[in-house]
PDB file of C-alpha atoms in Angstrom:
ATOM      1  CA  MET V   1      -0.070   0.040  -0.005  1.00 89.00           C
ATOM      2  CA  THR V   2       2.821   2.344   0.799  1.00 92.00           C
ATOM      3  CA  ALA V   3       4.437   1.824  -2.555  1.00 91.00           C
ATOM      4  CA  TRP V   4       1.147   2.533  -4.468  1.00 91.00           C
ATOM      5  CA  VAL V   5       0.577   5.773  -2.401  1.00 92.00           C
ATOM      6  CA  MET V   6       4.274   6.825  -3.116  1.00 93.00           C
ATOM      7  CA  GLN V   7       3.649   6.336  -6.765  1.00 93.00           C
ATOM      8  CA  ALA V   8       0.091   7.815  -7.053  1.00 92.00           C
ATOM      9  CA  LEU V   9       0.792  10.869  -4.867  1.00 94.00           C
ATOM     10  CA  GLN V  10       4.554  11.344  -5.897  1.00 95.00           C
ATOM     11  CA  VAL V  11       5.682  11.396  -2.316  1.00 95.00           C
ATOM     12  CA  GLN V  12       8.523   9.865  -0.450  1.00 96.00           C
ATOM     13  CA  LYS V  13       8.169   6.640   1.536  1.00 95.00           C
ATOM     14  CA  ALA V  14       7.870   8.301   5.051  1.00 96.00           C
ATOM     15  CA  GLU V  15       5.104  10.543   3.821  1.00 96.00           C
ATOM     16  CA  ALA V  16       3.278   7.724   1.946  1.00 95.00           C
ATOM     17  CA  ASP V  17       3.470   5.610   5.049  1.00 95.00           C
ATOM     18  CA  ARG V  18       2.111   8.605   7.316  1.00 96.00           C
ATOM     19  CA  LEU V  19      -0.712   9.127   4.942  1.00 96.00           C
ATOM     20  CA  ARG V  20      -1.559   5.488   4.774  1.00 94.00           C
ATOM     21  CA  ARG V  21      -1.846   5.273   8.412  1.00 94.00           C
ATOM     22  CA  HIS V  22      -3.615   8.551   8.732  1.00 96.00           C
ATOM     23  CA  TYR V  23      -6.212   7.592   6.192  1.00 95.00           C
ATOM     24  CA  TRP V  24      -6.728   4.163   7.757  1.00 91.00           C
ATOM     25  CA  GLN V  25      -7.405   5.924  11.225  1.00 91.00           C
ATOM     26  CA  LEU V  26      -9.486   8.686   9.876  1.00 93.00           C
ATOM     27  CA  TYR V  27     -11.498   6.928   7.156  1.00 92.00           C
ATOM     28  CA  GLY V  28     -11.395   3.234   8.127  1.00 87.00           C
ATOM     29  CA  THR V  29      -9.255   2.357   5.016  1.00 91.00           C
ATOM     30  CA  THR V  30      -6.445   3.921   3.184  1.00 94.00           C
ATOM     31  CA  LEU V  31      -8.566   3.581   0.018  1.00 94.00           C
ATOM     32  CA  ALA V  32     -11.405   5.690   1.556  1.00 93.00           C
ATOM     33  CA  GLY V  33      -8.968   8.381   2.362  1.00 94.00           C
ATOM     34  CA  LEU V  34      -7.390   8.270  -1.032  1.00 95.00           C
ATOM     35  CA  MET V  35     -10.842   8.572  -2.618  1.00 94.00           C
ATOM     36  CA  ALA V  36     -11.901  11.358  -0.278  1.00 94.00           C
ATOM     37  CA  GLU V  37      -8.805  13.526  -0.413  1.00 95.00           C
ATOM     38  CA  HIS V  38      -7.406  12.723  -3.763  1.00 95.00           C
ATOM     39  CA  ASN V  39     -10.338  11.474  -5.876  1.00 94.00           C
ATOM     40  CA  MET V  40      -8.560   8.239  -6.562  1.00 93.00           C
ATOM     41  CA  ASP V  41      -9.868   5.319  -8.636  1.00 91.00           C
ATOM     42  CA  PRO V  42     -10.618   2.437  -6.326  1.00 94.00           C
ATOM     43  CA  GLU V  43     -10.532  -0.305  -8.906  1.00 91.00           C
ATOM     44  CA  GLY V  44      -6.756   0.486  -9.806  1.00 90.00           C
ATOM     45  CA  TYR V  45      -5.807   0.705  -6.115  1.00 93.00           C
ATOM     46  CA  LEU V  46      -7.573  -2.599  -5.229  1.00 93.00           C
ATOM     47  CA  HIS V  47      -5.951  -4.462  -8.016  1.00 90.00           C
ATOM     48  CA  ALA V  48      -2.418  -3.283  -7.222  1.00 91.00           C
ATOM     49  CA  VAL V  49      -2.378  -3.743  -3.429  1.00 91.00           C
ATOM     50  CA  HIS V  50      -4.169  -7.162  -3.512  1.00 91.00           C
ATOM     51  CA  ASP V  51      -1.681  -8.439  -6.188  1.00 89.00           C
ATOM     52  CA  ILE V  52       0.246 -10.443  -3.623  1.00 92.00           C
ATOM     53  CA  ARG V  53       1.543 -13.903  -2.784  1.00 93.00           C
ATOM     54  CA  PHE V  54      -0.314 -16.087  -0.294  1.00 96.00           C
ATOM     55  CA  ASP V  55       2.499 -18.618   0.506  1.00 94.00           C
ATOM     56  CA  ALA V  56       2.419 -17.480   4.235  1.00 96.00           C
ATOM     57  CA  LEU V  57      -1.178 -18.739   4.703  1.00 97.00           C
ATOM     58  CA  GLN V  58      -1.820 -22.437   5.536  1.00 97.00           C
ATOM     59  CA  PRO V  59      -4.972 -24.445   5.085  1.00 98.00           C
ATOM     60  CA  ASP V  60      -6.939 -24.956   8.244  1.00 97.00           C
ATOM     61  CA  PRO V  61      -9.194 -28.043   7.887  1.00 97.00           C
ATOM     62  CA  ASP V  62     -10.390 -27.846  11.573  1.00 97.00           C
ATOM     63  CA  LEU V  63     -11.609 -24.235  11.046  1.00 98.00           C
ATOM     64  CA  ALA V  64     -13.239 -25.075   7.720  1.00 98.00           C
ATOM     65  CA  ALA V  65     -15.188 -27.785   9.529  1.00 97.00           C
ATOM     66  CA  GLN V  66     -16.252 -25.551  12.416  1.00 97.00           C
ATOM     67  CA  ILE V  67     -17.337 -22.773   9.986  1.00 98.00           C
ATOM     68  CA  SER V  68     -19.164 -25.274   7.757  1.00 97.00           C
ATOM     69  CA  ALA V  69     -20.966 -26.683  10.671  1.00 96.00           C
ATOM     70  CA  LEU V  70     -22.490 -23.323  11.837  1.00 95.00           C
ATOM     71  CA  PRO V  71     -26.232 -23.066  11.169  1.00 93.00           C
ATOM     72  CA  GLY V  72     -27.619 -20.467   8.913  1.00 94.00           C
ATOM     73  CA  ARG V  73     -26.139 -18.353   6.091  1.00 96.00           C
ATOM     74  CA  ARG V  74     -22.492 -17.588   6.420  1.00 98.00           C
ATOM     75  CA  ILE V  75     -20.958 -14.593   4.477  1.00 98.00           C
ATOM     76  CA  VAL V  76     -17.621 -12.935   4.250  1.00 98.00           C
ATOM     77  CA  TYR V  77     -17.633  -9.155   4.237  1.00 98.00           C
ATOM     78  CA  THR V  78     -14.190  -7.379   3.947  1.00 97.00           C
ATOM     79  CA  ASN V  79     -12.742  -3.927   3.395  1.00 96.00           C
ATOM     80  CA  GLY V  80     -10.633  -5.650   0.681  1.00 95.00           C
ATOM     81  CA  SER V  81     -12.096  -6.639  -2.612  1.00 96.00           C
ATOM     82  CA  ALA V  82     -14.187  -9.872  -3.056  1.00 97.00           C
ATOM     83  CA  PRO V  83     -11.684 -11.512  -5.508  1.00 97.00           C
ATOM     84  CA  TYR V  84      -8.909 -10.728  -2.924  1.00 97.00           C
ATOM     85  CA  ALA V  85     -11.132 -12.398  -0.184  1.00 98.00           C
ATOM     86  CA  GLU V  86     -11.723 -15.381  -2.435  1.00 98.00           C
ATOM     87  CA  LYS V  87      -7.919 -15.895  -2.840  1.00 97.00           C
ATOM     88  CA  VAL V  88      -7.397 -15.590   0.995  1.00 98.00           C
ATOM     89  CA  LEU V  89     -10.197 -18.174   1.624  1.00 98.00           C
ATOM     90  CA  ALA V  90      -8.623 -20.531  -0.987  1.00 98.00           C
ATOM     91  CA  ALA V  91      -5.133 -20.234   0.611  1.00 98.00           C
ATOM     92  CA  ARG V  92      -6.702 -21.087   3.948  1.00 98.00           C
ATOM     93  CA  GLY V  93      -8.639 -24.077   2.693  1.00 98.00           C
ATOM     94  CA  LEU V  94     -11.999 -22.224   3.454  1.00 98.00           C
ATOM     95  CA  THR V  95     -13.460 -22.189  -0.139  1.00 97.00           C
ATOM     96  CA  GLY V  96     -16.978 -23.466   0.010  1.00 96.00           C
ATOM     97  CA  CYS V  97     -17.535 -22.569   3.705  1.00 98.00           C
ATOM     98  CA  PHE V  98     -19.381 -19.340   2.882  1.00 98.00           C
ATOM     99  CA  HIS V  99     -22.623 -18.741   0.962  1.00 98.00           C
ATOM    100  CA  ALA V 100     -21.474 -15.246  -0.313  1.00 98.00           C
ATOM    101  CA  ILE V 101     -18.468 -13.036  -0.296  1.00 98.00           C
ATOM    102  CA  TYR V 102     -18.719  -9.233  -0.316  1.00 98.00           C
ATOM    103  CA  GLY V 103     -15.984  -6.805  -0.721  1.00 97.00           C
ATOM    104  CA  VAL V 104     -15.768  -3.018  -0.260  1.00 97.00           C
ATOM    105  CA  GLU V 105     -16.963  -2.688  -3.897  1.00 97.00           C
ATOM    106  CA  HIS V 106     -20.354  -4.249  -2.863  1.00 98.00           C
ATOM    107  CA  ALA V 107     -20.741  -1.262  -0.235  1.00 97.00           C
ATOM    108  CA  GLY V 108     -20.175   1.376  -2.927  1.00 95.00           C
ATOM    109  CA  PHE V 109     -16.505   1.618  -1.727  1.00 96.00           C
ATOM    110  CA  ARG V 110     -17.642   2.839   1.552  1.00 95.00           C
ATOM    111  CA  PRO V 111     -15.649   1.067   4.213  1.00 95.00           C
ATOM    112  CA  LYS V 112     -16.295  -0.577   7.398  1.00 96.00           C
ATOM    113  CA  PRO V 113     -16.617   0.761  10.171  1.00 95.00           C
ATOM    114  CA  GLU V 114     -19.264   3.126   8.417  1.00 96.00           C
ATOM    115  CA  ARG V 115     -22.686   2.103   9.328  1.00 97.00           C
ATOM    116  CA  ALA V 116     -24.009   2.778   5.881  1.00 98.00           C
ATOM    117  CA  ALA V 117     -21.375   0.160   4.494  1.00 98.00           C
ATOM    118  CA  PHE V 118     -22.807  -2.465   6.723  1.00 98.00           C
ATOM    119  CA  GLU V 119     -26.446  -1.502   5.957  1.00 98.00           C
ATOM    120  CA  THR V 120     -25.787  -1.802   2.263  1.00 98.00           C
ATOM    121  CA  VAL V 121     -24.012  -5.192   2.387  1.00 98.00           C
ATOM    122  CA  PHE V 122     -26.631  -6.641   4.990  1.00 98.00           C
ATOM    123  CA  ALA V 123     -29.601  -5.451   2.767  1.00 98.00           C
ATOM    124  CA  ARG V 124     -27.984  -6.880  -0.230  1.00 97.00           C
ATOM    125  CA  ASP V 125     -27.681 -10.321   1.426  1.00 98.00           C
ATOM    126  CA  GLY V 126     -30.904 -10.125   3.430  1.00 97.00           C
ATOM    127  CA  VAL V 127     -29.120 -10.280   6.776  1.00 97.00           C
ATOM    128  CA  ASP V 128     -31.289  -9.728   9.830  1.00 97.00           C
ATOM    129  CA  PRO V 129     -28.802  -8.251  12.302  1.00 97.00           C
ATOM    130  CA  ALA V 130     -31.071  -9.417  15.272  1.00 97.00           C
ATOM    131  CA  ARG V 131     -30.396 -13.089  14.093  1.00 97.00           C
ATOM    132  CA  ALA V 132     -26.678 -12.739  13.217  1.00 97.00           C
ATOM    133  CA  ALA V 133     -23.160 -12.489  14.599  1.00 97.00           C
ATOM    134  CA  MET V 134     -20.229 -10.490  13.314  1.00 98.00           C
ATOM    135  CA  PHE V 135     -16.693 -11.901  13.748  1.00 98.00           C
ATOM    136  CA  GLU V 136     -14.004  -9.167  13.169  1.00 97.00           C
ATOM    137  CA  ASP V 137     -10.216  -8.497  13.989  1.00 96.00           C
ATOM    138  CA  ASP V 138     -10.736  -4.691  14.050  1.00 95.00           C
ATOM    139  CA  PRO V 139     -12.619  -3.573  17.050  1.00 96.00           C
ATOM    140  CA  ARG V 140     -13.832  -0.440  15.314  1.00 95.00           C
ATOM    141  CA  ASN V 141     -15.718  -2.565  12.819  1.00 97.00           C
ATOM    142  CA  LEU V 142     -17.918  -4.141  15.530  1.00 98.00           C
ATOM    143  CA  ALA V 143     -19.582  -0.871  16.744  1.00 98.00           C
ATOM    144  CA  ALA V 144     -22.244  -0.526  13.990  1.00 98.00           C
ATOM    145  CA  PRO V 145     -23.157  -4.126  13.799  1.00 98.00           C
ATOM    146  CA  HIS V 146     -23.587  -4.180  17.590  1.00 98.00           C
ATOM    147  CA  ALA V 147     -25.685  -0.964  17.346  1.00 98.00           C
ATOM    148  CA  MET V 148     -27.723  -2.718  14.704  1.00 98.00           C
ATOM    149  CA  GLY V 149     -28.473  -5.578  17.095  1.00 98.00           C
ATOM    150  CA  MET V 150     -25.972  -8.127  16.005  1.00 98.00           C
ATOM    151  CA  ARG V 151     -23.874 -10.274  18.362  1.00 98.00           C
ATOM    152  CA  THR V 152     -20.254  -9.293  18.153  1.00 98.00           C
ATOM    153  CA  VAL V 153     -16.954 -11.373  18.485  1.00 98.00           C
ATOM    154  CA  HIS V 154     -13.585  -9.800  18.365  1.00 98.00           C
ATOM    155  CA  VAL V 155     -11.078 -12.275  16.946  1.00 98.00           C
ATOM    156  CA  ALA V 156      -7.450 -11.225  17.596  1.00 97.00           C
ATOM    157  CA  PRO V 157      -4.425 -12.144  19.742  1.00 96.00           C
ATOM    158  CA  GLU V 158      -5.276  -9.382  22.384  1.00 95.00           C
ATOM    159  CA  PRO V 159      -8.600  -8.586  23.756  1.00 93.00           C
ATOM    160  CA  HIS V 160      -9.926  -5.173  23.377  1.00 94.00           C
ATOM    161  CA  GLU V 161     -12.484  -3.795  25.870  1.00 93.00           C
ATOM    162  CA  ALA V 162     -15.382  -1.820  24.542  1.00 95.00           C
ATOM    163  CA  PRO V 163     -19.055  -2.029  25.177  1.00 96.00           C
ATOM    164  CA  HIS V 164     -19.781  -3.081  21.626  1.00 97.00           C
ATOM    165  CA  ILE V 165     -17.598  -6.221  21.934  1.00 98.00           C
ATOM    166  CA  GLU V 166     -19.545  -9.074  23.444  1.00 97.00           C
ATOM    167  CA  HIS V 167     -16.976 -11.906  23.045  1.00 97.00           C
ATOM    168  CA  HIS V 168     -13.250 -12.101  22.351  1.00 97.00           C
ATOM    169  CA  THR V 169     -11.275 -15.115  21.076  1.00 98.00           C
ATOM    170  CA  ASP V 170      -7.823 -15.652  19.968  1.00 97.00           C
ATOM    171  CA  ASP V 171      -8.840 -19.100  18.718  1.00 97.00           C
ATOM    172  CA  LEU V 172     -11.688 -18.928  16.266  1.00 97.00           C
ATOM    173  CA  GLY V 173     -11.980 -22.643  15.603  1.00 96.00           C
ATOM    174  CA  GLY V 174     -11.954 -23.441  19.414  1.00 96.00           C
ATOM    175  CA  PHE V 175     -14.537 -20.602  19.970  1.00 97.00           C
ATOM    176  CA  LEU V 176     -16.953 -22.018  17.252  1.00 97.00           C
ATOM    177  CA  ALA V 177     -16.535 -25.554  18.693  1.00 95.00           C
ATOM    178  CA  ARG V 178     -17.655 -24.325  21.975  1.00 94.00           C
ATOM    179  CA  LEU V 179     -20.619 -22.734  20.470  1.00 88.00           C
ATOM    180  CA  ARG V 180     -21.789 -25.890  19.092  1.00 79.00           C
TER     181      ARG V 180
END
């Protein structure tokens, strides 16, 4: 991302890295900041920053089994693009575990944590927040779903205390197994 910002804005690495972090904090994603402040085309950015290798990711058959055993409709919603999410799922051995995959493009390029972004994706999929749960690694992205009536689970190595986080786990597979 930093390299793309450097090239697109013609700035040095330190400034590009500062802008990338600033936009992420202020807008929810670097892309949203680039769009808001520089009128950048999201398609070119998403294609460039998601053109990466997935060698570091390993399949997790136990997690795949736990996700597949969950009742109801299972969707992925990411601030990345849907094609990127599909590649991540494939690298983790999770292809076929979800009924739908939504990227930032499905929310009109509005990012999580914006409530309107969630509303757009949930309406598109027919999600009833009162009958759903949101699993997320960024605590900011759980506030809107919680306010909409969803159960919320923070998935990260370190817990984050906030009123909109109902559960925390650093072991998603184990957490899902305990739910069942």
